[in-house]
Coordinates of C-alpha atoms and ligand atoms in Angstrom, one line a residue:
X160 CA -5.0 3.4 -8.0
X161 CA -5.0 7.0 -9.7
X162 CA -3.9 10.0 -7.7
X163 CA -6.2 13.1 -7.6
X164 CA -5.4 16.5 -6.1
X165 CA -6.5 19.9 -6.2
X166 CA -5.3 23.2 -4.7
X167 CA -7.0 26.4 -4.3
X168 CA -5.2 29.6 -3.2
X169 CA -5.2 33.5 -3.1
X170 CA -2.4 33.2 -5.6
X171 CA -1.0 31.2 -8.4
X172 CA -0.9 27.6 -7.4
X173 CA 0.1 25.7 -10.6
X174 CA 3.5 24.8 -9.3
X175 CA 2.1 23.7 -6.0
X176 CA -0.3 21.3 -7.8
X177 CA 2.5 19.7 -9.9
X178 CA 4.4 18.9 -6.8
X179 CA 1.3 17.5 -5.1
X180 CA 0.3 15.4 -8.1
X181 CA 3.8 14.3 -8.4
X182 CA 4.0 13.2 -4.7
X183 CA 1.0 10.9 -5.7
X184 CA 2.5 9.5 -8.7
X185 CA 3.0 6.2 -7.0
X186 CA -0.6 5.4 -7.2
X187 CA -0.6 5.3 -11.1
X188 CA 1.5 6.7 -13.6
X189 CA 0.2 5.8 -17.1
X190 CA -1.2 9.2 -17.7
X191 CA -1.6 12.3 -16.1
X192 CA -3.4 15.8 -16.5
X193 CA -4.3 19.2 -15.1
X194 CA -7.6 21.1 -15.1
X195 CA -7.0 25.1 -14.2
X196 CA -9.6 27.7 -13.6
X197 CA -8.6 30.6 -15.7
X198 CA -10.4 33.7 -17.0
X199 CA -13.9 32.2 -17.1
X200 CA -13.2 28.7 -18.2
X201 CA -11.2 25.5 -17.1
X202 CA -8.1 24.8 -19.1
X203 CA -7.7 21.2 -19.5
X204 CA -4.2 19.6 -20.5
X205 CA -3.5 16.1 -20.3
X206 CA -1.5 13.4 -21.9
X207 CA 0.0 9.9 -21.8
X208 CA 3.0 9.1 -19.5
X209 CA 4.3 10.0 -16.0
X210 CA 4.0 13.3 -14.4
X211 CA 7.3 14.9 -15.9
X212 CA 6.7 13.2 -19.1
X213 CA 3.5 14.7 -19.8
X214 CA 4.9 18.0 -18.3
X215 CA 7.3 17.7 -21.1
X216 CA 4.6 17.5 -23.7
X217 CA 2.3 19.8 -22.6
X218 CA 3.8 22.2 -20.2
X219 CA 1.6 22.0 -17.4
X220 CA 3.8 24.1 -15.3
X221 CA 3.3 26.9 -17.6
X222 CA -0.3 27.1 -16.9
X223 CA -1.3 30.0 -14.8
X224 CA -4.4 30.1 -12.2
X225 CA -5.4 30.1 -8.7
X226 CA -7.6 27.0 -8.1
X227 CA -6.8 23.6 -10.4
X228 CA -7.5 19.7 -10.2
X229 CA -4.9 17.5 -11.1
X230 CA -4.7 13.4 -11.9
X231 CA -2.4 10.6 -12.4
X232 CA -3.9 7.7 -14.0
X233 CA -3.9 3.9 -13.0
X234 CA -6.1 3.0 -16.2
X235 CA -9.4 0.6 -15.1
X236 CA -11.7 1.8 -18.0
X237 CA -10.4 2.6 -21.2
X238 CA -7.1 2.2 -22.8
X239 CA -4.1 4.3 -21.9
X240 CA -4.4 7.3 -24.3
X241 CA -4.7 11.1 -24.2
X242 CA -8.4 10.9 -24.5
X243 CA -9.2 8.8 -21.5
X244 CA -6.6 10.7 -19.3
X245 CA -8.3 12.7 -16.7
X246 CA -9.5 15.7 -16.1
X247 CA -13.0 14.9 -18.0
X248 CA -15.8 17.8 -18.9
X249 CA -19.2 18.2 -19.4
X250 CA -20.5 18.8 -22.9
X251 CA -20.4 22.5 -22.3
X252 CA -17.0 22.5 -20.6
X253 CA -18.3 24.2 -17.3
X254 CA -17.5 21.3 -15.1
X255 CA -14.2 19.6 -15.0
X256 CA -13.7 16.4 -12.6
X257 CA -10.8 13.9 -11.8
X258 CA -12.1 10.8 -10.2
X259 CA -10.3 7.8 -8.5
X260 CA -12.4 4.5 -8.0
X261 CA -15.1 2.8 -10.4
X262 CA -18.4 4.1 -11.2
X263 CA -20.4 0.8 -11.7
X264 CA -23.4 1.5 -13.8
X265 CA -21.7 4.0 -16.1
X266 CA -22.6 1.8 -19.3
X267 CA -26.3 2.1 -18.3
X268 CA -25.7 5.8 -17.6
X269 CA -23.6 6.0 -20.8
X270 CA -26.5 4.6 -22.8
X271 CA -29.3 6.8 -21.4
X272 CA -27.1 9.9 -21.9
X273 CA -26.2 8.8 -25.2
X274 CA -30.1 8.5 -26.1
X275 CA -30.6 12.0 -25.1
X276 CA -27.9 13.0 -27.4
X277 CA -24.9 13.5 -25.1
X278 CA -21.8 12.9 -27.2
X279 CA -18.8 11.2 -25.2
X280 CA -15.6 11.5 -26.1
X281 CA -13.7 9.2 -24.0
X282 CA -14.0 5.4 -22.9
X283 CA -14.0 6.1 -19.2
X284 CA -16.8 5.7 -16.6
X285 CA -15.5 9.2 -15.2
X286 CA -16.7 11.2 -18.4
X287 CA -20.4 9.8 -17.5
X288 CA -20.5 11.9 -14.2
X289 CA -19.1 15.2 -15.9
X290 CA -21.9 15.1 -18.3
X291 CA -24.7 14.2 -15.2
X292 CA -23.3 17.5 -13.6
X293 CA -23.7 19.4 -16.8
X294 CA -27.1 18.3 -17.6
X295 CA -28.4 18.9 -13.7
X296 CA -26.9 22.5 -13.9
X297 CA -29.1 23.1 -16.9
X298 CA -32.1 22.1 -14.8
X299 CA -31.1 23.5 -11.4
X300 CA -29.1 26.5 -12.3
X301 CA -27.2 25.8 -9.1
X302 CA -23.7 23.9 -8.7
X303 CA -24.1 22.3 -5.5
X304 CA -27.6 21.4 -6.4
X305 CA -26.4 19.9 -10.0
X306 CA -23.4 17.9 -8.6
X307 CA -26.0 16.1 -5.6
X308 CA -28.5 15.4 -8.2
X309 CA -25.6 13.7 -10.3
X310 CA -24.5 11.8 -7.3
X311 CA -27.6 10.2 -6.7
X312 CA -27.2 8.5 -10.0
X313 CA -24.0 7.0 -9.4
X314 CA -23.0 3.5 -8.4
X315 CA -19.9 2.1 -7.1
X316 CA -16.9 3.7 -5.2
X317 CA -15.4 7.1 -6.2
X318 CA -13.7 10.1 -4.9
X319 CA -14.3 13.1 -7.0
X320 CA -13.1 16.6 -7.5
X321 CA -14.6 19.2 -9.5
X322 CA -13.8 22.8 -10.5
X323 CA -15.9 25.3 -12.5
X324 CA -15.6 28.9 -13.6
X325 CA -19.1 29.3 -12.4
X326 CA -17.4 29.6 -8.6
X327 CA -14.0 30.2 -9.7
X328 CA -12.0 29.7 -6.2
X329 CA -13.7 26.5 -5.4
X330 CA -13.1 22.9 -5.2
X331 CA -16.0 20.5 -4.9
X332 CA -14.7 17.3 -3.2
X333 CA -17.0 14.0 -2.8
X334 CA -16.1 10.8 -1.0
X335 CA -17.9 7.4 -1.8
X336 CA -15.8 4.6 -1.1
X337 CA -12.5 5.9 -2.3
X338 CA -9.9 7.9 -0.2
X339 CA -10.2 11.8 -0.1
X340 CA -8.3 14.0 2.6
X341 CA -8.2 17.6 3.2
X342 CA -5.2 19.7 3.8
X343 CA -5.3 22.8 5.5
X344 CA -3.0 26.0 5.4
X345 CA -3.1 29.6 5.7
X346 CA -4.6 31.1 2.2
X347 CA -4.4 27.9 0.7
X348 CA -6.2 24.5 0.8
X349 CA -5.8 21.1 -0.5
X350 CA -7.9 18.1 -1.2
X351 CA -5.9 14.9 -2.4
X352 CA -6.0 11.1 -2.3
X353 CA -3.7 11.1 0.7
X354 CA -1.3 13.1 2.5
X355 CA 1.8 12.9 0.7
X356 CA 0.3 15.5 -1.9
X357 CA 0.4 18.1 0.5
X358 CA 3.0 17.3 2.9
X359 CA 5.8 19.7 2.0
X360 CA 3.2 22.4 2.3
X361 CA 1.1 21.7 5.5
X362 CA 1.0 19.1 8.4
X363 CA -3.0 20.1 8.9
X364 CA -5.5 17.6 7.9
X365 CA -9.3 16.9 8.1
X366 CA -10.4 13.5 7.1
X367 CA -13.8 13.2 4.8
X368 CA -15.6 10.2 5.4
X369 CA -17.7 8.1 3.3
X370 CA -21.0 9.9 2.3
X371 CA -19.7 13.3 2.6
X372 CA -18.4 16.4 0.6
X373 CA -16.4 19.3 1.2
X374 CA -16.5 22.6 -0.2
X375 CA -13.2 23.8 -0.2
X376 CA -12.0 27.7 -0.8
X377 CA -8.7 29.5 -0.3
X378 CA -9.5 30.7 3.4
X379 CA -12.6 28.2 4.1
X380 CA -13.5 24.7 4.1
X381 CA -16.7 22.8 5.2
X382 CA -17.8 19.4 4.9
X383 CA -21.4 18.2 4.4
X384 CA -23.4 14.9 4.5
X385 CA -24.2 13.9 1.0
X386 CA -27.8 12.5 1.8
X387 CA -28.8 15.3 4.0
X388 CA -26.5 18.2 3.3
X389 CA -26.3 18.6 7.0
X390 CA -23.1 20.4 8.1
X391 CA -20.4 18.2 9.2
X392 CA -18.1 19.3 12.2
X393 CA -14.6 18.0 11.7
X394 CA -11.8 18.3 13.9
X395 CA -8.4 18.8 12.1
X396 CA -5.6 16.9 12.8
X397 CA -1.8 17.3 12.6
X398 CA 0.4 14.8 10.4
X399 CA 3.8 14.1 12.4
X400 CA 5.4 12.7 9.4
X401 CA 8.4 14.6 8.4
X402 CA 8.5 15.2 4.4
X403 CA 11.9 14.1 4.4
X404 CA 11.4 10.8 4.6
X405 CA 9.2 11.0 1.7
X406 CA 12.3 12.5 -0.2
X407 CA 14.8 10.0 -1.8
X408 CA 17.8 11.4 0.0
X409 CA 20.6 10.5 -2.3
X410 CA 19.5 7.0 -2.8
X411 CA 18.8 6.1 -6.7
X412 CA 15.5 4.5 -5.9
X413 CA 12.7 4.7 -3.3
X414 CA 12.7 1.2 -2.9
X415 CA 16.6 0.9 -1.7
X416 CA 15.8 4.2 0.6
X417 CA 13.0 2.5 2.0
X418 CA 14.9 -0.9 2.7
X419 CA 17.7 1.3 4.5
X420 CA 15.0 3.0 6.3
X421 CA 14.2 0.0 8.2
X422 CA 16.4 0.2 11.4
X423 CA 14.4 3.7 12.3
X424 CA 10.7 1.9 10.8
X425 CA 11.6 -0.8 13.4
X426 CA 12.3 1.7 16.1
X427 CA 9.0 3.5 15.4
X428 CA 7.0 0.0 15.5
X429 CA 8.6 -0.6 19.1
X430 CA 7.8 2.9 20.5
X431 CA 4.0 2.1 19.5
X432 CA 2.9 2.6 22.9
X433 CA 2.6 -0.4 24.8
X434 CA -1.0 0.4 25.9
X435 CA -2.4 0.4 22.5
X436 CA -0.8 -3.3 21.8
X437 CA -2.1 -4.7 25.1
X438 CA -5.6 -3.3 24.3
X439 CA -5.3 -5.3 21.1
X440 CA -3.9 -8.3 23.0
X441 CA -6.9 -8.0 25.3
X442 CA -9.0 -8.1 22.5
X443 CA -7.8 -11.3 21.1
X444 CA -8.0 -12.6 24.4
X445 CA -11.4 -11.8 25.0
X446 CA -12.6 -13.0 21.4
X447 CA -13.4 -16.3 20.3
X448 CA -11.8 -16.6 17.1
X449 CA -9.7 -13.8 16.0
X450 CA -9.0 -13.4 12.3
X451 CA -5.6 -12.0 10.4
X452 CA -6.5 -10.5 7.2
X453 CA -4.5 -8.5 4.5
X454 CA -3.7 -9.1 0.5
X455 CA -0.5 -9.6 -1.2
X456 CA 2.6 -8.4 1.4
X457 CA 0.1 -8.0 4.2
X458 CA -1.6 -11.2 3.6
X459 CA 2.0 -12.5 4.1
X460 CA 2.7 -10.4 7.4
X461 CA -0.8 -11.8 8.3
X462 CA 0.9 -15.3 8.0
X463 CA 4.4 -14.3 9.7
X464 CA 2.3 -13.2 12.5
X465 CA 0.2 -16.6 12.4
X466 CA 3.5 -18.5 13.7
X467 CA 4.3 -16.0 16.5
X468 CA 0.6 -16.4 17.7
X469 CA 0.7 -20.2 17.5
X470 CA 4.2 -20.4 18.9
X471 CA 4.5 -17.8 21.6
X472 CA 1.2 -17.5 22.7
X473 CA -0.5 -20.6 21.9
X474 CA -3.6 -19.3 19.9
X475 CA -4.1 -20.3 16.3
X476 CA -5.0 -17.3 14.5
X477 CA -6.5 -18.1 11.0
X478 CA -5.0 -15.7 8.4
X479 CA -7.3 -15.0 5.5
X480 CA -6.5 -13.1 2.3
X481 CA -8.6 -10.3 2.0
X482 CA -9.8 -11.1 -1.7
X483 CA -11.1 -14.3 -0.3
X484 CA -12.2 -13.4 3.0
X485 CA -16.1 -12.9 2.4
X486 CA -16.2 -16.6 1.2
X487 CA -14.3 -18.2 3.6
X488 CA -14.5 -16.6 7.1
X489 CA -16.9 -17.8 9.5
X490 CA -17.4 -14.7 11.9
X491 CA -19.9 -13.5 14.1
X492 CA -20.3 -11.5 17.1
X493 CA -18.1 -13.2 19.3
X494 CA -14.9 -12.9 17.1
X495 CA -12.5 -10.2 16.2
X496 CA -10.8 -9.3 12.4
X497 CA -7.5 -7.7 12.9
X498 CA -6.5 -6.1 9.2
X499 CA -3.1 -5.0 8.1
X500 CA -2.9 -2.6 5.4
X501 CA -0.1 0.1 4.8
X502 CA -2.5 2.4 2.7
X503 CA -5.9 1.6 4.5
X504 CA -7.4 1.9 1.6
X505 CA -7.5 -1.4 -0.2
X506 CA -10.6 -2.4 -1.7
X507 CA -10.4 -5.9 -0.8
X508 CA -9.6 -5.1 2.8
X509 CA -12.1 -2.7 3.3
X510 CA -14.6 -5.5 1.9
X511 CA -13.5 -7.9 4.4
X512 CA -13.9 -5.4 7.4
X513 CA -17.3 -4.4 6.1
X514 CA -18.4 -7.9 5.8
X515 CA -17.1 -8.8 9.6
X516 CA -18.9 -5.6 10.7
X517 CA -22.0 -6.9 9.0
X518 CA -21.6 -10.1 10.8
X519 CA -21.5 -8.3 14.2
X520 CA -17.6 -8.8 14.8
X521 CA -15.3 -6.6 16.5
X522 CA -12.8 -5.0 14.0
X523 CA -9.2 -3.7 14.6
X524 CA -6.4 -2.6 12.1
X525 CA -2.9 -1.6 11.6
X526 CA -2.3 1.0 9.3
X527 CA 0.5 3.3 8.0
X528 CA -1.5 6.0 6.3
X529 CA -3.0 8.6 8.7
X530 CA -6.3 9.6 8.2
X531 CA -7.1 6.7 5.6
X532 CA -10.4 4.9 5.2
X533 CA -9.6 2.0 7.5
X534 CA -8.9 4.1 10.5
X535 CA -12.3 5.7 10.4
X536 CA -13.9 2.0 9.9
X537 CA -12.6 0.0 12.9
X538 CA -13.2 -0.1 16.7
X539 CA -9.5 0.1 17.3
X540 CA -6.6 1.2 15.5
X541 CA -2.9 0.7 15.6
X542 CA -1.1 3.6 13.7
X543 CA 2.4 1.9 12.8
X544 CA 4.2 5.1 12.2
X545 CA 6.2 4.0 9.5
X546 CA 6.3 7.2 7.4
X547 CA 5.6 7.8 3.9
X548 CA 6.2 4.4 1.6
X549 CA 6.6 5.8 -2.0
X550 CA 7.9 2.7 -3.9
X551 CA 4.8 0.9 -5.1
X552 CA 6.5 -2.4 -3.5
X553 CA 6.2 -2.6 0.3
X554 CA 9.3 -3.2 2.3
X555 CA 9.6 -1.2 5.5
X556 CA 5.7 -1.0 6.2
X557 CA 5.4 -4.8 6.1
X558 CA 8.4 -5.1 8.5
X559 CA 7.0 -3.0 10.6
X560 CA 3.6 -4.8 10.9
X561 CA 5.4 -7.6 11.6
X562 CA 7.1 -6.3 14.2
X563 CA 4.0 -4.8 16.0
X564 CA 2.3 -8.0 15.3
X565 CA 5.1 -10.0 17.3
X566 CA 4.9 -7.4 20.0
X567 CA 1.1 -8.2 20.2
X568 CA 1.9 -12.1 20.2
X569 CA 4.3 -11.5 23.0
X570 CA 1.9 -9.5 25.3
X571 CA -0.9 -11.8 24.7
X572 CA 1.6 -14.6 25.9
X573 CA 2.6 -12.5 29.2
X574 CA -1.1 -11.9 30.3
X575 CA -1.7 -15.6 29.8
X576 CA 1.4 -16.6 31.8
X577 CA 2.7 -18.7 28.7
X578 CA 6.1 -17.2 28.7
X579 CA 8.6 -17.4 31.6
X580 CA 9.5 -13.8 32.7
X581 CA 13.0 -14.2 32.1
X582 CA 12.2 -15.4 28.3
X583 CA 9.4 -12.5 27.8
X584 CA 12.4 -10.3 28.7
X585 CA 15.0 -11.6 26.6
X586 CA 12.7 -11.6 23.7
X587 CA 12.0 -7.9 24.3
X588 CA 15.8 -7.4 24.5
X589 CA 16.6 -9.2 21.1
X590 CA 13.5 -7.0 19.9
X591 CA 15.2 -3.7 21.1
X592 CA 18.4 -4.8 19.6
X593 CA 17.1 -5.5 16.2
X594 CA 17.4 -1.9 14.8
X595 CA 21.0 -1.9 15.3
X596 CA 21.6 -5.6 13.7
X597 CA 19.3 -4.9 10.7
X598 CA 21.8 -1.4 10.3
X599 CA 24.6 -3.7 10.4
X600 CA 23.7 -6.4 8.2
X601 CA 22.6 -3.5 5.4
X602 CA 26.0 -1.8 5.8
X603 CA 27.8 -5.2 5.6
X604 CA 25.7 -7.1 3.4
X605 CA 24.9 -5.0 0.9
X606 CA 28.0 -5.4 -1.7
X607 CA 27.7 -9.4 -1.2
X608 CA 24.2 -9.4 -2.2
X609 CA 24.8 -7.4 -5.0
X610 CA 27.5 -9.6 -6.1
X611 CA 25.0 -12.8 -5.8
X612 CA 22.5 -10.8 -7.7
X613 CA 24.8 -10.4 -10.6
X614 CA 25.8 -14.0 -10.6
X615 CA 22.6 -15.5 -10.6
X616 CA 20.7 -13.0 -12.9
X617 CA 20.7 -15.3 -15.6
X618 CA 18.1 -17.8 -14.2
X619 CA 14.5 -16.9 -15.3
X620 CA 12.8 -19.6 -12.8
X621 CA 13.2 -19.4 -9.1
X622 CA 11.8 -21.1 -6.2
X623 CA 11.8 -19.4 -2.8
X624 CA 11.5 -22.1 0.1
X625 CA 11.2 -21.8 3.9
X626 CA 9.8 -23.8 6.7
X627 CA 7.8 -22.6 9.6
X628 CA 7.9 -18.5 9.8
X629 CA 10.8 -18.5 6.8
X630 CA 7.8 -20.1 4.7
X631 CA 5.7 -16.8 4.5
X632 CA 8.9 -15.1 4.5
X633 CA 9.8 -16.9 1.5
X634 CA 6.5 -16.1 -0.2
X635 CA 6.8 -12.3 0.8
X636 CA 10.4 -12.5 -0.7
X637 CA 9.1 -14.2 -4.0
X638 CA 6.4 -11.6 -4.3
X639 CA 9.2 -8.7 -4.1
X640 CA 11.2 -10.6 -6.7
X641 CA 8.4 -10.9 -9.1
X642 CA 7.3 -7.5 -8.7
X643 CA 10.5 -6.0 -9.3
X644 CA 12.2 -8.4 -11.5
X645 CA 9.4 -9.7 -13.7
X646 CA 10.6 -12.9 -13.4
X647 CA 8.9 -16.3 -12.5
X648 CA 9.4 -16.7 -8.7
X649 CA 7.2 -19.1 -6.7
X650 CA 7.4 -19.3 -3.0
X651 CA 6.4 -22.7 -1.6
X652 CA 7.2 -24.2 1.8
X653 CA 10.4 -26.4 1.6
X654 CA 8.5 -29.3 3.3
X655 CA 6.0 -29.4 0.2
X656 CA 8.8 -29.5 -2.2
X657 CA 8.8 -33.3 -2.5
X658 CA 5.3 -33.3 -2.9
X659 CA 5.0 -32.4 -6.6
X660 CA 7.4 -29.1 -7.0
X661 CA 10.4 -31.0 -7.2
X662 CA 9.3 -31.9 -10.6
X663 CA 10.2 -28.7 -12.0
X664 CA 14.0 -28.9 -10.5
X665 CA 16.6 -29.1 -12.9
X666 CA 19.8 -26.8 -13.8
X667 CA 17.9 -24.1 -14.9
X668 CA 15.7 -23.7 -11.7
X669 CA 17.7 -21.9 -9.0
X670 CA 16.0 -22.6 -5.6
X671 CA 16.7 -19.9 -2.8
X672 CA 16.3 -21.5 0.5
X673 CA 15.5 -19.1 3.7
X674 CA 17.6 -21.3 6.2
X675 CA 17.0 -20.3 10.3
X676 CA 19.6 -20.6 12.6
X677 CA 21.4 -24.1 13.7
X678 CA 19.9 -23.2 17.2
X679 CA 16.5 -24.3 15.9
X680 CA 17.6 -27.9 15.5
X681 CA 14.9 -29.8 13.8
X682 CA 13.7 -26.9 11.5
X683 CA 17.2 -26.4 10.6
X684 CA 17.7 -30.1 9.7
X685 CA 14.6 -30.2 7.6
X686 CA 15.5 -27.3 5.7
X687 CA 18.7 -28.7 4.8
X688 CA 16.9 -31.9 3.9
X689 CA 15.1 -30.1 1.3
X690 CA 18.3 -28.5 -0.2
X691 CA 19.5 -31.8 -0.7
X692 CA 16.6 -33.1 -2.5
X693 CA 16.8 -30.2 -4.7
X694 CA 20.9 -30.9 -5.2
X695 CA 20.1 -34.6 -5.7
X696 CA 18.1 -33.5 -8.7
X697 CA 20.9 -31.2 -10.6
X698 CA 19.1 -28.2 -9.3
X699 CA 21.4 -25.2 -8.4
X700 CA 20.9 -23.9 -4.6
X701 CA 21.3 -20.7 -2.9
X702 CA 20.7 -19.5 0.4
X703 CA 20.3 -17.0 3.2
X704 CA 22.2 -18.6 6.4
X705 CA 23.7 -17.4 9.6
X706 CA 27.3 -17.4 10.6
X707 CA 28.8 -20.8 11.9
X708 CA 26.4 -23.0 9.7
X709 CA 29.1 -24.8 8.2
X710 CA 26.8 -27.8 6.9
X711 CA 24.4 -25.3 5.1
X712 CA 27.3 -23.6 3.6
X713 CA 29.0 -26.6 2.5
X714 CA 25.6 -27.4 0.5
X715 CA 24.8 -24.3 -1.1
X716 CA 26.3 -22.9 -4.4
X717 CA 25.6 -19.2 -3.5
X718 CA 24.6 -18.0 0.0
X719 CA 24.8 -15.0 1.8
X720 CA 26.2 -15.3 5.5
X721 CA 24.6 -13.3 8.2
X722 CA 25.9 -12.4 11.7
X723 CA 24.3 -14.6 14.4
X724 CA 21.3 -13.2 15.8
X725 CA 18.6 -14.3 18.2
X726 CA 15.9 -16.9 16.7
X727 CA 13.1 -14.6 17.4
X728 CA 14.2 -12.0 15.0
X729 CA 16.4 -14.1 12.5
X730 CA 13.5 -14.3 9.9
X731 CA 13.2 -10.3 9.7
X732 CA 17.2 -10.3 8.8
X733 CA 16.5 -12.8 6.1
X734 CA 13.7 -10.7 4.9
X735 CA 15.8 -7.7 4.9
X736 CA 18.3 -9.3 2.8
X737 CA 15.7 -10.8 0.3
X738 CA 14.5 -7.2 -0.4
X739 CA 18.0 -6.2 -1.1
X740 CA 18.5 -9.0 -3.4
X741 CA 15.2 -8.4 -5.4
X742 CA 16.4 -4.4 -5.4
X743 CA 19.8 -5.6 -6.9
X744 CA 18.3 -8.4 -9.4
X745 CA 15.7 -5.7 -10.6
X746 CA 18.8 -3.0 -11.2
X747 CA 20.6 -5.6 -13.2
X748 CA 17.7 -6.1 -15.4
X749 CA 17.2 -2.4 -15.8
X750 CA 13.5 -2.4 -14.3
X751 CA 11.4 0.4 -13.4
X752 CA 12.1 -0.3 -9.6
X753 CA 9.9 2.2 -7.9
X754 CA 7.1 1.8 -10.2
X755 CA 7.1 -1.7 -11.7
X756 CA 4.9 -2.4 -14.6
X757 CA 1.0 -2.8 -14.4
X758 CA 1.1 -2.1 -10.5
X759 CA 0.0 0.8 -8.2
X760 CA 0.6 1.4 -4.7
X761 CA -3.1 1.6 -3.3
X762 CA -5.5 -0.6 -4.8
X763 CA -8.8 0.5 -4.2
X764 CA -10.8 -1.3 -6.8
X765 CA -12.0 -4.6 -6.5
Ligands
F6R103 C1 3.2 -5.8 -2.7 C2 2.4 -4.8 -1.9 C3 1.0 -5.5 -2.2 C4 0.0 -4.5 -1.1 C5 -1.3 -4.9 -1.0 C6 -1.9 -4.0 -0.1 O1 4.5 -5.2 -2.6 O2 2.9 -3.8 -1.9 O3 1.0 -6.6 -2.3 O4 0.6 -5.1 0.1 O5 -2.0 -4.5 -2.4 O6 -1.7 -3.0 0.4 P1 -2.1 -2.5 1.5 O7 -1.2 -3.0 2.6 O8 -2.3 -0.9 1.2 O9 -3.5 -2.8 1.8

């Protein structure tokens, strides 16, 4: 949802700034711009398109300077055009800013400023902030005072980076509800929306929290409270992510690479220290009600986890989508909210956490991005350690979250003595074997999945169906397919089909079934009944099944047959295949796989 980045160094930083903003391109990619401090001014170059495209048009990398800001946009206010691209400047050109987030009261402020004679160039909310700073500087004659005075007028959520030729080696960075993190290196410091921006240059970072601003120079940085201007002592931390994992490594797309990363991502999720998992299980145990919350893919992760908590630990944990949480959840001091988020920045999820905290509830989070907002908001955090996920659609992060929640359900079941030690140990064993079997499936099935995508690519309308835990797996698979193919794909519970949706079935609607292993007798039989219902109405049927399932094999027109695995981990295998299927379908259609239209990676607006 827009990426912002700034670098200040003792030497020219333009190429570094370029690489840093390129690393944030997955946050937004409709336009891009640079503001470089140079010879007593800030030169701004910007245009529409992705970072490389704008570089082609504006020659960003031919600029020169030691301090600069950059922006890659996902439009919220104002159409996608050159004028609305960031940076924006005050009327006198002295203050240049890039912004991520939304200034809610910008219309009122804009009217007020226009009455004072200020001319606006763009339709953005951001330009208001630039003018406010410029006007405040005329009053105070001091950069910091001008910035703080302007901030007092802004409502909404924002992260701002500002440069000015008045202090040519300084970046001012403000955080209020949108993500911002400092990267620290010798003779060169960074500020960016997330750590991916500077990971190739430094692993040292410092978090900026809401209500704080930072003053960053090549050899110094300091953080202050916005309200009181009191200095804040902030301990830097080390980012353990390997920058190699954020490179494509020979894969044509990040999505494919990240699907293939999953054996390692599962290993990392299995390596999450047991005491952290047990502590979360204990929190659930102590709580009266534990809610699971996420949105989009992470809502489906929560729904998958729901089945594990019900079936293994005998606890029903309501899963509520973050965007609906505040209107639906009845949460109080005895309750716990577990939020799930790859980015740790999603507006809807942070809003839900804030609501739960206001009601006195305890909060925990499973998060991938270190130093993100959620990690500082909640009482208890599990870092999932999946490494950077660059493709806009989530694959490896979601699977890792499912594994961590499954481990938590298993620990809860063990503590509450709901599982025989032998069964608990058998479950741990099948989890331990999962990385190898996923690797095997990826190696052996990719060709078959690709063929299936070729044979079915002419279908415009799809149903993805499953029962029990295979239902949220079908929902997540359907979301992946929609996101990358732009086809109409609806995920529904297979048992629900006959209660209405069956009316849609004809020879043009392909139904894709997520079939459980035959060892889960009744579930398997009921899923096959739904397949028969579709076939009886002339609908083509495809499915993901396991070896030895002769009945399903006979019924299905198209199938992917996976090697037999333990029932506990079978849904994960099907999810991985479905991710691959979406990828190859999108490839057939020539879609923009890593950056699908209209989407952005980290949705920090409401
Ligand atoms: C889908 C996808 C989104 C995110 C959702 C929440 O592929 O990536 O649905 O899952 O926007 O994002 P996080 O997990 O960052 O909170």
